[in-house]
Structures are given as structure tokens and as C-alpha cells.
């Protein structure tokens, strides 16, 4: 006599809430995987090519903290300008030729930079730091920085002799008093390093331009660096 067939045991069923949770987890993994794949395949931003002669000379030892006053006699420091690039030139208001010509070059370069498509150079703050604190009072700086031909929005900074010397030292600027032949002591001029310092938004040196650069080439360089996240 044959044995009656045995009914196979039923498989335990998975509770519905658990099924929903497992499905949601699987869907989440798929979504994350797709997002990761899309991000990995997305084209990376292409940096703007630097024009010939536009060398990014970002020396960490050039630049640093300073404490001065602006043309409105308001205390400022490097932190005042944090968050936007700055183009700094050291000079003095009694400068007969080099300083005014350099500031005109700065204006022309900034204007050239604005003409480049995609340029973000309008954020660059032009700054003049005086090397002649004895004569360059805030009032003298205020009258000077608004001179025709200079960059729009030019900030003029000065301070005590000690504050000015500290700022110049931070940027490796050499300067000294010089009395012209046959002149009086009060007719002194300041012999000084003539360089444009470009700082990024963190106040770090991005590059510098030597004395008497071509304004067009300098402007093209400013534009390219600004497009690369200056």
C-alpha cells in the first residue's frame, strides 16, 4: 500500500512592510548609482587658457596682514577686502610720473579685462597703498584717488610710518626717501619698487605684474585669471 504524498512545507512569506522597505532600499541604491555615474561622466569645467606672458606667480611669502586707514580715515586691514580680488600698487601722491602712469595702466588693464567674454574682473578692487605717510594724510589720499584717469573706485590707504613699513615689508616692497639734486629736504621723493600685486578672494597672492606692463596684455591676464576662479 502506497504512502500518502506529503504536502511540502509552505515558504514563509515576507511581511508587506518589509517588502516595501527592501524595494525602497533597492530603488535608492539605483538612484545613487545613476547619480554617481552621471557626475563621473559629466564634463569638468575647462579652465581659461592664460595668455602668453601671463605667468601665475603665486609666491606664498609675498603678502600678508596689514593695518592701515583708508581715504575716509576708517581703519582697514587685509580682512576688509576678503571675499573679492584686489589689485594693489604701492606709491605716493607726490610721485611726479611713475605712480600716476602706473595707476593709469591699472585703469586701462581693468577696462580691457571687462571686455573679455565671461570675465569676472569687475569684482577686482583697485588699491593704492602710500609709502609717504608723512605727507599722504587720508585727506590727501581722498583727493588723489579720484583723479581723472585713475581706476574707478580706487581705494587709497595710508597710516603711521610703522604701519606703512609693515605693509611694505609684507609685500617685499623696497622704498627710501631721496632728495633731488639741488632740492630742499621737504622736496623729497620716494624711490620704490613698482609692481602690481593681484590677490585672490582669500587675500593670497595670485600673481604680480612687473613695472610698466602692457595694459592690454595685463587686462587679458586679469580676465583669464578671473574666469578661473580668482
Coordinates of N, CA and C in Angstrom, one line a residue:
X1 N 0.9 -1.2 0.0 CA 0.0 0.0 0.0 C 0.9 1.2 0.0
X2 N 0.6 2.2 -1.0 CA 1.5 3.3 -1.1 C 1.2 4.3 0.0
X3 N 2.3 5.1 0.3 CA 2.1 6.1 1.4 C 1.5 7.4 0.8
X4 N 0.6 8.0 1.6 CA 0.0 9.2 1.0 C 1.1 10.3 0.8
X5 N 1.0 11.0 -0.3 CA 2.0 12.1 -0.6 C 2.0 13.2 0.4
X6 N 3.2 13.6 0.8 CA 3.3 14.6 1.8 C 3.3 16.0 1.1
X7 N 2.6 16.9 1.7 CA 2.5 18.3 1.2 C 3.7 19.0 1.6
X8 N 4.5 19.6 0.7 CA 5.7 20.4 1.0 C 5.4 21.5 1.9
X9 N 6.3 21.8 2.9 CA 6.0 22.9 3.8 C 6.0 24.2 3.0
X10 N 5.1 25.1 3.4 CA 4.9 26.4 2.7 C 6.1 27.3 3.1
X11 N 6.6 28.1 2.2 CA 7.7 29.1 2.4 C 7.2 30.2 3.2
X12 N 7.9 30.6 4.2 CA 7.5 31.8 5.0 C 7.3 33.0 4.1
X13 N 6.2 33.7 4.3 CA 6.0 34.9 3.5 C 6.7 36.1 4.1
X14 N 7.2 37.0 3.3 CA 7.8 38.3 3.8 C 6.7 39.3 4.1
X15 N 6.7 39.9 5.2 CA 5.7 40.9 5.5 C 5.7 42.0 4.6
X16 N 4.6 42.6 4.3 CA 4.4 43.6 3.3 C 5.3 44.8 3.6
X17 N 5.3 45.3 4.9 CA 6.2 46.5 5.2 C 7.6 46.2 4.9
X18 N 8.1 45.0 5.1 CA 9.5 44.7 4.9 C 9.7 44.7 3.4
X19 N 8.8 44.1 2.6 CA 8.9 44.2 1.1 C 9.1 45.6 0.6
X20 N 8.2 46.5 1.2 CA 8.3 47.9 0.8 C 9.6 48.5 1.1
X21 N 10.1 48.2 2.3 CA 11.4 48.7 2.7 C 12.5 48.2 1.8
X22 N 12.5 46.9 1.5 CA 13.6 46.4 0.6 C 13.5 47.0 -0.7
X23 N 12.3 47.2 -1.2 CA 12.1 47.8 -2.6 C 12.6 49.3 -2.6
X24 N 12.3 50.0 -1.5 CA 12.8 51.4 -1.4 C 14.3 51.5 -1.3
X25 N 14.9 50.5 -0.6 CA 16.4 50.5 -0.5 C 17.0 50.2 -1.8
X26 N 16.4 49.3 -2.5 CA 17.0 48.9 -3.9 C 16.9 50.1 -4.8
X27 N 15.7 50.8 -4.8 CA 15.5 51.9 -5.6 C 16.5 53.0 -5.3
X28 N 16.7 53.2 -4.0 CA 17.7 54.3 -3.6 C 19.1 54.0 -4.1
X29 N 19.5 52.7 -4.0 CA 20.8 52.3 -4.5 C 20.9 52.6 -6.0
X30 N 19.9 52.3 -6.7 CA 19.9 52.5 -8.2 C 20.0 54.0 -8.5
X31 N 19.2 54.9 -7.7 CA 19.2 56.3 -7.9 C 20.6 56.9 -7.6
X32 N 21.2 56.4 -6.5 CA 22.5 56.9 -6.1 C 23.6 56.5 -7.1
X33 N 23.5 55.3 -7.6 CA 24.4 54.8 -8.6 C 24.3 55.6 -9.9
X34 N 23.1 55.9 -10.3 CA 22.9 56.7 -11.5 C 23.4 58.1 -11.4
X35 N 23.2 58.7 -10.2 CA 23.7 60.0 -9.9 C 25.3 60.0 -9.9
X36 N 25.9 59.0 -9.3 CA 27.3 58.9 -9.3 C 27.9 58.8 -10.7
X37 N 27.2 57.9 -11.5 CA 27.7 57.7 -12.8 C 27.6 59.0 -13.7
X38 N 26.4 59.7 -13.5 CA 26.2 60.9 -14.2 C 27.3 62.0 -13.9
X39 N 27.6 62.1 -12.6 CA 28.6 63.0 -12.1 C 30.0 62.7 -12.6
X40 N 30.3 61.4 -12.6 CA 31.6 61.0 -13.1 C 31.8 61.2 -14.6
X41 N 30.7 61.1 -15.3 CA 30.7 61.3 -16.8 C 30.6 62.7 -17.2
X42 N 30.1 63.6 -16.3 CA 29.9 65.0 -16.6 C 31.2 65.7 -17.0
X43 N 31.2 66.5 -18.0 CA 32.5 67.2 -18.4 C 32.9 68.1 -17.3
X44 N 34.2 68.2 -17.0 CA 34.7 69.1 -16.0 C 34.9 70.5 -16.6
X45 N 34.7 71.5 -15.8 CA 34.9 72.9 -16.3 C 36.3 73.0 -16.9
X46 N 36.4 73.6 -18.0 CA 37.6 73.9 -18.7 C 38.2 75.2 -18.2
X47 N 39.4 75.2 -17.7 CA 40.0 76.5 -17.2 C 40.4 77.3 -18.4
X48 N 40.2 78.6 -18.3 CA 40.5 79.5 -19.3 C 42.1 79.5 -19.5
X49 N 42.5 79.4 -20.8 CA 43.9 79.4 -21.1 C 44.5 80.8 -20.8
X50 N 45.6 80.8 -20.1 CA 46.3 82.0 -19.8 C 47.0 82.5 -21.0
X51 N 46.9 83.8 -21.3 CA 47.6 84.4 -22.4 C 49.1 84.3 -22.3
X52 N 49.8 84.4 -23.4 CA 51.2 84.3 -23.4 C 51.8 85.4 -22.5
X53 N 52.7 85.0 -21.7 CA 53.3 86.0 -20.8 C 52.5 86.2 -19.5
X54 N 51.4 85.6 -19.3 CA 50.6 85.8 -18.1 C 51.0 84.6 -17.2
X55 N 52.0 84.8 -16.4 CA 52.5 83.8 -15.5 C 51.9 84.0 -14.1
X56 N 51.3 82.9 -13.6 CA 50.7 83.0 -12.3 C 51.9 82.8 -11.3
X57 N 52.3 83.8 -10.7 CA 53.4 83.8 -9.8 C 52.9 84.0 -8.4
X58 N 52.4 82.9 -7.8 CA 51.7 82.9 -6.5 C 52.7 82.5 -5.4
X59 N 53.6 83.4 -5.1 CA 54.6 83.1 -4.0 C 53.9 83.4 -2.7
X60 N 53.9 82.4 -1.8 CA 53.3 82.4 -0.5 C 54.0 83.4 0.4
X61 N 55.3 83.7 0.2 CA 56.0 84.6 1.0 C 55.7 86.1 0.7
X62 N 55.0 86.4 -0.3 CA 54.6 87.8 -0.7 C 53.2 88.1 -0.3
X63 N 53.0 89.1 0.5 CA 51.7 89.5 1.0 C 51.5 89.1 2.5
X64 N 50.5 89.6 3.1 CA 50.3 89.3 4.5 C 49.4 90.3 5.2
X65 N 49.3 90.2 6.5 CA 48.4 91.1 7.2 C 48.9 92.6 7.1
X66 N 48.0 93.5 7.2 CA 48.3 94.9 7.3 C 47.2 95.7 8.0
X67 N 47.6 96.7 8.6 CA 46.6 97.6 9.4 C 46.8 99.0 9.0
X68 N 45.9 99.6 8.3 CA 46.1 101.0 7.7 C 44.7 101.7 7.9
X69 N 44.6 102.9 7.3 CA 43.4 103.6 7.2 C 43.1 104.0 5.8
X70 N 41.9 104.1 5.4 CA 41.6 104.5 4.0 C 41.4 106.0 3.9
X71 N 41.0 106.4 2.7 CA 40.9 107.9 2.4 C 39.8 108.6 3.3
X72 N 39.0 107.8 3.9 CA 37.9 108.3 4.8 C 38.3 108.2 6.2
X73 N 39.6 107.9 6.5 CA 40.2 107.8 7.8 C 39.5 106.7 8.6
X74 N 39.1 105.6 7.9 CA 38.5 104.4 8.5 C 39.5 103.3 8.6
X75 N 39.7 102.7 9.7 CA 40.7 101.6 9.9 C 40.3 100.5 9.0
X76 N 41.3 99.9 8.2 CA 41.1 98.8 7.4 C 42.3 97.8 7.6
X77 N 42.0 96.6 7.2 CA 43.1 95.6 7.2 C 42.9 94.7 6.0
X78 N 43.7 93.6 5.9 CA 43.5 92.7 4.8 C 42.2 92.0 4.8
X79 N 41.6 91.9 6.0 CA 40.3 91.3 6.2 C 39.2 92.1 5.6
X80 N 39.4 93.4 5.5 CA 38.4 94.3 5.0 C 38.1 94.0 3.5
X81 N 39.1 93.5 2.8 CA 38.9 93.2 1.4 C 38.7 91.7 1.1
X82 N 38.6 90.9 2.1 CA 38.4 89.5 1.9 C 37.1 89.2 1.2
X83 N 37.1 88.3 0.3 CA 35.9 87.9 -0.4 C 35.8 88.5 -1.8
X84 N 36.8 89.3 -2.1 CA 36.9 89.8 -3.5 C 38.4 90.0 -3.9
X85 N 38.7 89.8 -5.1 CA 40.1 90.0 -5.5 C 40.5 91.5 -5.4
X86 N 41.8 91.7 -5.3 CA 42.3 93.1 -5.1 C 43.6 93.2 -6.0
X87 N 43.7 94.4 -6.6 CA 44.9 94.8 -7.4 C 45.6 95.9 -6.7
X88 N 46.8 95.7 -6.1 CA 47.4 96.6 -5.2 C 48.7 97.2 -5.8
X89 N 48.8 98.5 -5.7 CA 50.0 99.2 -6.1 C 50.5 100.1 -4.9
X90 N 51.8 100.1 -4.7 CA 52.4 100.9 -3.7 C 53.0 102.2 -4.3
X91 N 52.7 103.4 -3.8 CA 53.2 104.6 -4.4 C 53.0 105.7 -3.4
X92 N 52.9 107.0 -4.0 CA 52.7 108.1 -3.1 C 52.1 109.3 -4.0
X93 N 51.4 110.2 -3.3 CA 50.7 111.2 -4.1 C 51.6 112.3 -4.7
X94 N 52.8 112.5 -4.1 CA 53.7 113.5 -4.7 C 54.6 112.9 -5.8
X95 N 54.3 111.7 -6.1 CA 55.1 111.0 -7.2 C 55.0 111.8 -8.5
X96 N 56.1 112.2 -9.1 CA 56.0 113.0 -10.3 C 55.5 112.3 -11.6
X97 N 55.8 111.0 -11.8 CA 55.5 110.4 -13.0 C 55.2 108.9 -12.9
X98 N 56.0 108.1 -12.3 CA 55.8 106.7 -12.3 C 54.5 106.3 -11.7
X99 N 54.1 106.8 -10.6 CA 52.9 106.4 -9.9 C 51.6 106.8 -10.7
X100 N 51.5 108.0 -11.2 CA 50.3 108.3 -12.0 C 50.2 107.5 -13.2
X101 N 51.4 107.3 -13.9 CA 51.4 106.4 -15.1 C 51.0 105.0 -14.8
X102 N 51.5 104.5 -13.6 CA 51.1 103.1 -13.2 C 49.6 103.0 -12.9
X103 N 49.1 104.0 -12.3 CA 47.6 103.9 -11.9 C 46.8 104.1 -13.2
X104 N 47.3 104.8 -14.2 CA 46.6 104.8 -15.5 C 46.6 103.5 -16.2
X105 N 47.8 102.8 -16.1 CA 47.9 101.5 -16.6 C 47.0 100.5 -15.9
X106 N 46.8 100.7 -14.6 CA 45.9 99.8 -13.9 C 44.5 100.0 -14.4
X107 N 44.1 101.3 -14.6 CA 42.7 101.6 -15.1 C 42.5 100.9 -16.5
X108 N 43.5 101.1 -17.4 CA 43.4 100.6 -18.8 C 43.3 99.1 -18.7
X109 N 44.1 98.4 -17.9 CA 44.1 97.0 -17.8 C 42.7 96.5 -17.3
X110 N 42.2 97.1 -16.3 CA 40.9 96.7 -15.7 C 39.8 96.9 -16.7
X111 N 39.9 98.0 -17.5 CA 38.9 98.2 -18.5 C 39.0 97.2 -19.7
X112 N 40.2 96.8 -20.0 CA 40.4 95.8 -21.0 C 39.9 94.4 -20.5
X113 N 40.1 94.1 -19.3 CA 39.6 92.9 -18.7 C 38.1 92.7 -18.8
X114 N 37.4 93.8 -18.6 CA 35.9 93.8 -18.7 C 35.4 93.5 -20.0
X115 N 36.2 93.7 -21.1 CA 35.7 93.5 -22.4 C 35.8 92.0 -22.8
X116 N 36.4 91.2 -22.0 CA 36.6 89.8 -22.4 C 35.3 89.0 -22.0
X117 N 34.7 88.3 -22.9 CA 33.5 87.5 -22.6 C 33.8 86.5 -21.4
X118 N 32.9 86.5 -20.5 CA 33.0 85.6 -19.4 C 33.9 86.1 -18.2
X119 N 34.5 87.2 -18.4 CA 35.3 87.8 -17.4 C 34.6 88.2 -16.1
X120 N 35.2 87.9 -15.0 CA 34.6 88.3 -13.7 C 35.5 89.4 -13.0
X121 N 36.2 90.1 -13.9 CA 37.1 91.1 -13.3 C 36.5 92.3 -12.7
X122 N 35.2 92.5 -12.9 CA 34.5 93.6 -12.2 C 34.6 93.5 -10.7
X123 N 34.9 92.4 -10.2 CA 35.0 92.2 -8.8 C 36.3 92.7 -8.2
X124 N 37.3 92.9 -9.1 CA 38.6 93.3 -8.6 C 38.6 94.7 -8.0
X125 N 39.1 94.8 -6.8 CA 39.2 96.1 -6.1 C 40.6 96.7 -6.3
X126 N 40.7 97.9 -7.0 CA 42.0 98.6 -7.1 C 42.3 99.3 -5.8
X127 N 43.6 99.2 -5.4 CA 44.1 99.8 -4.2 C 45.4 100.4 -4.4
X128 N 45.6 101.6 -3.8 CA 46.9 102.3 -3.7 C 47.3 102.4 -2.3
X129 N 48.5 101.9 -1.9 CA 49.0 102.0 -0.6 C 50.1 103.0 -0.6
X130 N 50.0 104.0 0.2 CA 51.0 105.1 0.3 C 52.3 104.6 0.9
X131 N 53.4 105.1 0.4 CA 54.7 104.9 1.0 C 55.3 106.2 1.6
X132 N 54.4 107.2 1.7 CA 54.8 108.5 2.2 C 53.8 109.0 3.2
X133 N 53.7 108.3 4.4 CA 52.7 108.6 5.4 C 52.8 110.0 6.0
X134 N 54.0 110.6 5.9 CA 54.2 112.0 6.4 C 53.4 113.0 5.7
X135 N 53.3 112.9 4.4 CA 52.5 113.8 3.6 C 51.2 113.3 3.1
X136 N 51.1 112.0 3.0 CA 49.8 111.4 2.5 C 48.9 111.1 3.6
X137 N 48.2 112.1 4.0 CA 47.1 112.0 5.0 C 45.9 111.4 4.3
X138 N 44.9 110.9 5.1 CA 43.7 110.5 4.5 C 43.1 111.5 3.6
X139 N 43.1 112.8 4.0 CA 42.5 113.8 3.1 C 43.3 113.9 1.8
X140 N 44.6 113.9 1.8 CA 45.4 113.9 0.6 C 45.1 112.7 -0.3
X141 N 45.0 111.6 0.3 CA 44.7 110.4 -0.4 C 43.3 110.5 -1.1
X142 N 42.3 111.0 -0.4 CA 41.0 111.1 -0.9 C 41.0 112.0 -2.1
X143 N 41.7 113.1 -2.1 CA 41.7 114.0 -3.3 C 42.5 113.3 -4.5
X144 N 43.5 112.5 -4.1 CA 44.3 111.9 -5.2 C 43.6 110.8 -5.9
X145 N 43.0 109.9 -5.2 CA 42.4 108.6 -5.8 C 41.3 108.9 -6.7
X146 N 40.7 110.1 -6.6 CA 39.6 110.5 -7.6 C 40.1 111.2 -8.8
X147 N 41.4 111.3 -9.0 CA 42.0 112.0 -10.1 C 41.5 111.3 -11.4
X148 N 41.3 112.2 -12.4 CA 40.9 111.7 -13.7 C 42.0 110.7 -14.3
X149 N 41.6 109.6 -14.9 CA 42.5 108.7 -15.5 C 42.8 107.5 -14.5
X150 N 42.5 107.6 -13.3 CA 42.8 106.5 -12.3 C 41.6 105.6 -12.3
X151 N 41.8 104.3 -11.8 CA 40.7 103.3 -11.8 C 39.5 103.8 -11.0
X152 N 38.3 103.5 -11.5 CA 37.1 103.9 -10.8 C 37.0 103.0 -9.5
X153 N 36.7 103.7 -8.4 CA 36.6 103.0 -7.1 C 37.9 102.7 -6.4
X154 N 39.0 103.4 -6.9 CA 40.3 103.2 -6.3 C 40.3 103.6 -4.8
X155 N 40.8 102.7 -4.0 CA 40.9 102.9 -2.6 C 42.3 103.4 -2.2
X156 N 42.5 104.4 -1.4 CA 43.8 104.9 -1.0 C 44.0 104.6 0.4
X157 N 45.1 103.9 0.7 CA 45.4 103.5 2.1 C 46.7 104.2 2.6
X158 N 46.7 104.6 3.8 CA 47.9 105.2 4.4 C 47.9 104.8 5.9
X159 N 48.7 105.4 6.7 CA 48.8 105.0 8.1 C 50.0 105.7 8.8
X160 N 50.4 105.2 9.9 CA 51.6 105.7 10.6 C 52.8 105.1 9.8
X161 N 54.0 105.7 10.0 CA 55.2 105.2 9.4 C 55.4 103.7 9.7
X162 N 55.1 103.3 10.9 CA 55.3 101.9 11.3 C 54.3 101.0 10.6
X163 N 53.1 101.4 10.4 CA 52.1 100.6 9.7 C 52.4 100.5 8.2
X164 N 52.8 101.6 7.7 CA 53.2 101.6 6.2 C 54.4 100.7 6.0
X165 N 55.4 100.8 6.9 CA 56.6 100.0 6.7 C 56.3 98.5 6.9
X166 N 55.4 98.2 7.8 CA 55.0 96.8 7.9 C 54.2 96.2 6.7
X167 N 53.4 97.0 6.1 CA 52.7 96.6 4.9 C 53.7 96.4 3.7
X168 N 54.6 97.4 3.6 CA 55.6 97.3 2.5 C 56.5 96.0 2.7
X169 N 56.8 95.8 4.0 CA 57.7 94.6 4.3 C 56.9 93.3 3.9
X170 N 55.6 93.3 4.2 CA 54.8 92.1 3.9 C 54.8 91.8 2.4
X171 N 54.8 92.8 1.6 CA 54.8 92.6 0.1 C 56.2 92.7 -0.5
X172 N 57.2 92.7 0.3 CA 58.6 92.8 -0.2 C 58.8 94.0 -1.1
X173 N 58.2 95.2 -0.7 CA 58.4 96.4 -1.4 C 59.6 97.2 -0.8
X174 N 60.5 97.6 -1.6 CA 61.6 98.4 -1.1 C 61.3 99.9 -1.4
X175 N 61.7 100.7 -0.4 CA 61.4 102.2 -0.6 C 62.4 103.0 0.3
X176 N 62.7 104.2 -0.2 CA 63.5 105.1 0.6 C 63.3 106.5 0.1
X177 N 63.6 107.5 1.1 CA 63.5 108.9 0.7 C 64.7 109.3 -0.2
X178 N 64.4 110.2 -1.1 CA 65.5 110.7 -1.9 C 65.3 112.1 -2.2
X179 N 66.3 113.0 -2.0 CA 66.2 114.4 -2.2 C 66.8 114.7 -3.6
X180 N 66.0 115.3 -4.5 CA 66.6 115.6 -5.8 C 67.7 116.6 -5.7
X181 N 68.7 116.5 -6.6 CA 69.9 117.3 -6.6 C 69.5 118.8 -6.6
X182 N 70.0 119.5 -5.7 CA 69.7 120.9 -5.6 C 68.4 121.2 -4.9
X183 N 67.6 120.2 -4.5 CA 66.3 120.4 -3.9 C 66.4 120.6 -2.4
X184 N 65.3 120.9 -1.7 CA 65.3 121.1 -0.3 C 64.8 119.7 0.3
X185 N 65.0 119.6 1.6 CA 64.7 118.4 2.4 C 63.2 118.1 2.2
X186 N 62.3 119.1 2.2 CA 60.9 118.9 2.1 C 60.5 118.5 0.6
X187 N 61.4 118.6 -0.3 CA 61.1 118.3 -1.7 C 61.4 116.8 -2.0
X188 N 61.6 116.0 -1.0 CA 62.0 114.6 -1.2 C 61.0 113.8 -2.0
X189 N 61.4 112.8 -2.7 CA 60.6 111.8 -3.4 C 60.9 110.5 -2.7
X190 N 60.1 109.5 -3.1 CA 60.2 108.1 -2.6 C 60.6 107.2 -3.7
X191 N 61.8 106.7 -3.7 CA 62.3 105.7 -4.6 C 61.7 104.4 -4.1
X192 N 61.0 103.7 -5.0 CA 60.3 102.5 -4.5 C 60.1 101.4 -5.6
X193 N 59.8 100.2 -5.2 CA 59.5 99.1 -6.1 C 58.2 99.4 -6.8
X194 N 58.2 99.2 -8.1 CA 56.9 99.5 -8.9 C 56.4 98.2 -9.4
X195 N 55.4 97.6 -8.7 CA 54.9 96.3 -9.0 C 53.4 96.3 -8.7
X196 N 52.6 95.6 -9.6 CA 51.2 95.4 -9.3 C 51.0 94.0 -8.7
X197 N 50.3 94.0 -7.5 CA 50.1 92.7 -6.8 C 48.6 92.3 -7.0
X198 N 48.3 91.2 -7.5 CA 47.0 90.7 -7.7 C 46.7 89.6 -6.6
X199 N 45.7 89.9 -5.7 CA 45.4 89.0 -4.7 C 44.0 88.3 -5.0
X200 N 43.9 87.1 -4.6 CA 42.6 86.4 -4.8 C 41.6 86.7 -3.7
X201 N 40.5 86.0 -3.7 CA 39.4 86.3 -2.7 C 39.8 86.0 -1.3
X202 N 40.8 85.2 -1.1 CA 41.3 84.8 0.2 C 42.4 85.7 0.7
X203 N 42.8 86.7 -0.2 CA 43.9 87.6 0.2 C 45.2 87.0 -0.1
X204 N 45.3 85.9 -0.8 CA 46.6 85.3 -1.2 C 47.1 85.8 -2.6
X205 N 48.4 86.0 -2.7 CA 48.9 86.4 -4.0 C 48.6 85.5 -5.1
X206 N 47.9 85.9 -6.2 CA 47.6 85.1 -7.3 C 48.7 85.3 -8.4
X207 N 49.2 86.5 -8.6 CA 50.3 86.8 -9.5 C 50.7 88.2 -9.3
X208 N 51.7 88.6 -9.9 CA 52.1 90.1 -9.9 C 52.6 90.5 -11.3
X209 N 52.5 91.7 -11.5 CA 53.0 92.3 -12.8 C 54.1 93.3 -12.6
X210 N 55.2 93.1 -13.3 CA 56.3 94.0 -13.1 C 56.0 95.4 -13.7
X211 N 56.9 96.3 -13.4 CA 56.7 97.7 -13.7 C 56.5 97.9 -15.3
X212 N 55.6 98.8 -15.6 CA 55.3 99.2 -17.0 C 54.9 98.0 -17.8
X213 N 53.8 97.3 -17.4 CA 53.3 96.2 -18.3 C 52.5 96.8 -19.4
X214 N 52.2 96.0 -20.4 CA 51.3 96.4 -21.5 C 49.9 96.3 -20.9
X215 N 49.1 97.4 -20.9 CA 47.8 97.4 -20.3 C 46.9 96.3 -21.0
X216 N 46.9 96.1 -22.3 CA 46.1 95.2 -22.9 C 46.4 93.7 -22.5
X217 N 47.7 93.4 -22.5 CA 48.1 92.1 -22.1 C 47.8 91.8 -20.6
X218 N 48.0 92.9 -19.8 CA 47.7 92.7 -18.4 C 46.2 92.5 -18.2
X219 N 45.4 93.2 -19.0 CA 43.9 93.1 -18.9 C 43.5 91.7 -19.3
X220 N 44.1 91.2 -20.4 CA 43.7 89.8 -20.8 C 44.1 88.8 -19.7
X221 N 45.2 89.0 -19.1 CA 45.6 88.1 -18.0 C 44.6 88.2 -16.8
X222 N 44.2 89.4 -16.4 CA 43.3 89.6 -15.3 C 42.0 88.9 -15.6
X223 N 41.5 89.0 -16.9 CA 40.3 88.3 -17.3 C 40.4 86.8 -17.2
X224 N 41.5 86.3 -17.7 CA 41.7 84.8 -17.7 C 41.7 84.3 -16.3
X225 N 42.5 85.0 -15.4 CA 42.6 84.5 -14.1 C 41.2 84.6 -13.3
X226 N 40.5 85.7 -13.6 CA 39.1 85.8 -13.0 C 38.2 84.7 -13.4
X227 N 38.3 84.3 -14.7 CA 37.4 83.2 -15.2 C 37.8 81.9 -14.5
X228 N 39.0 81.8 -14.1 CA 39.5 80.5 -13.4 C 39.2 80.5 -11.9
X229 N 38.4 81.4 -11.5 CA 38.0 81.4 -10.0 C 38.9 82.2 -9.2
X230 N 39.4 83.3 -9.7 CA 40.3 84.2 -8.9 C 39.7 84.6 -7.5

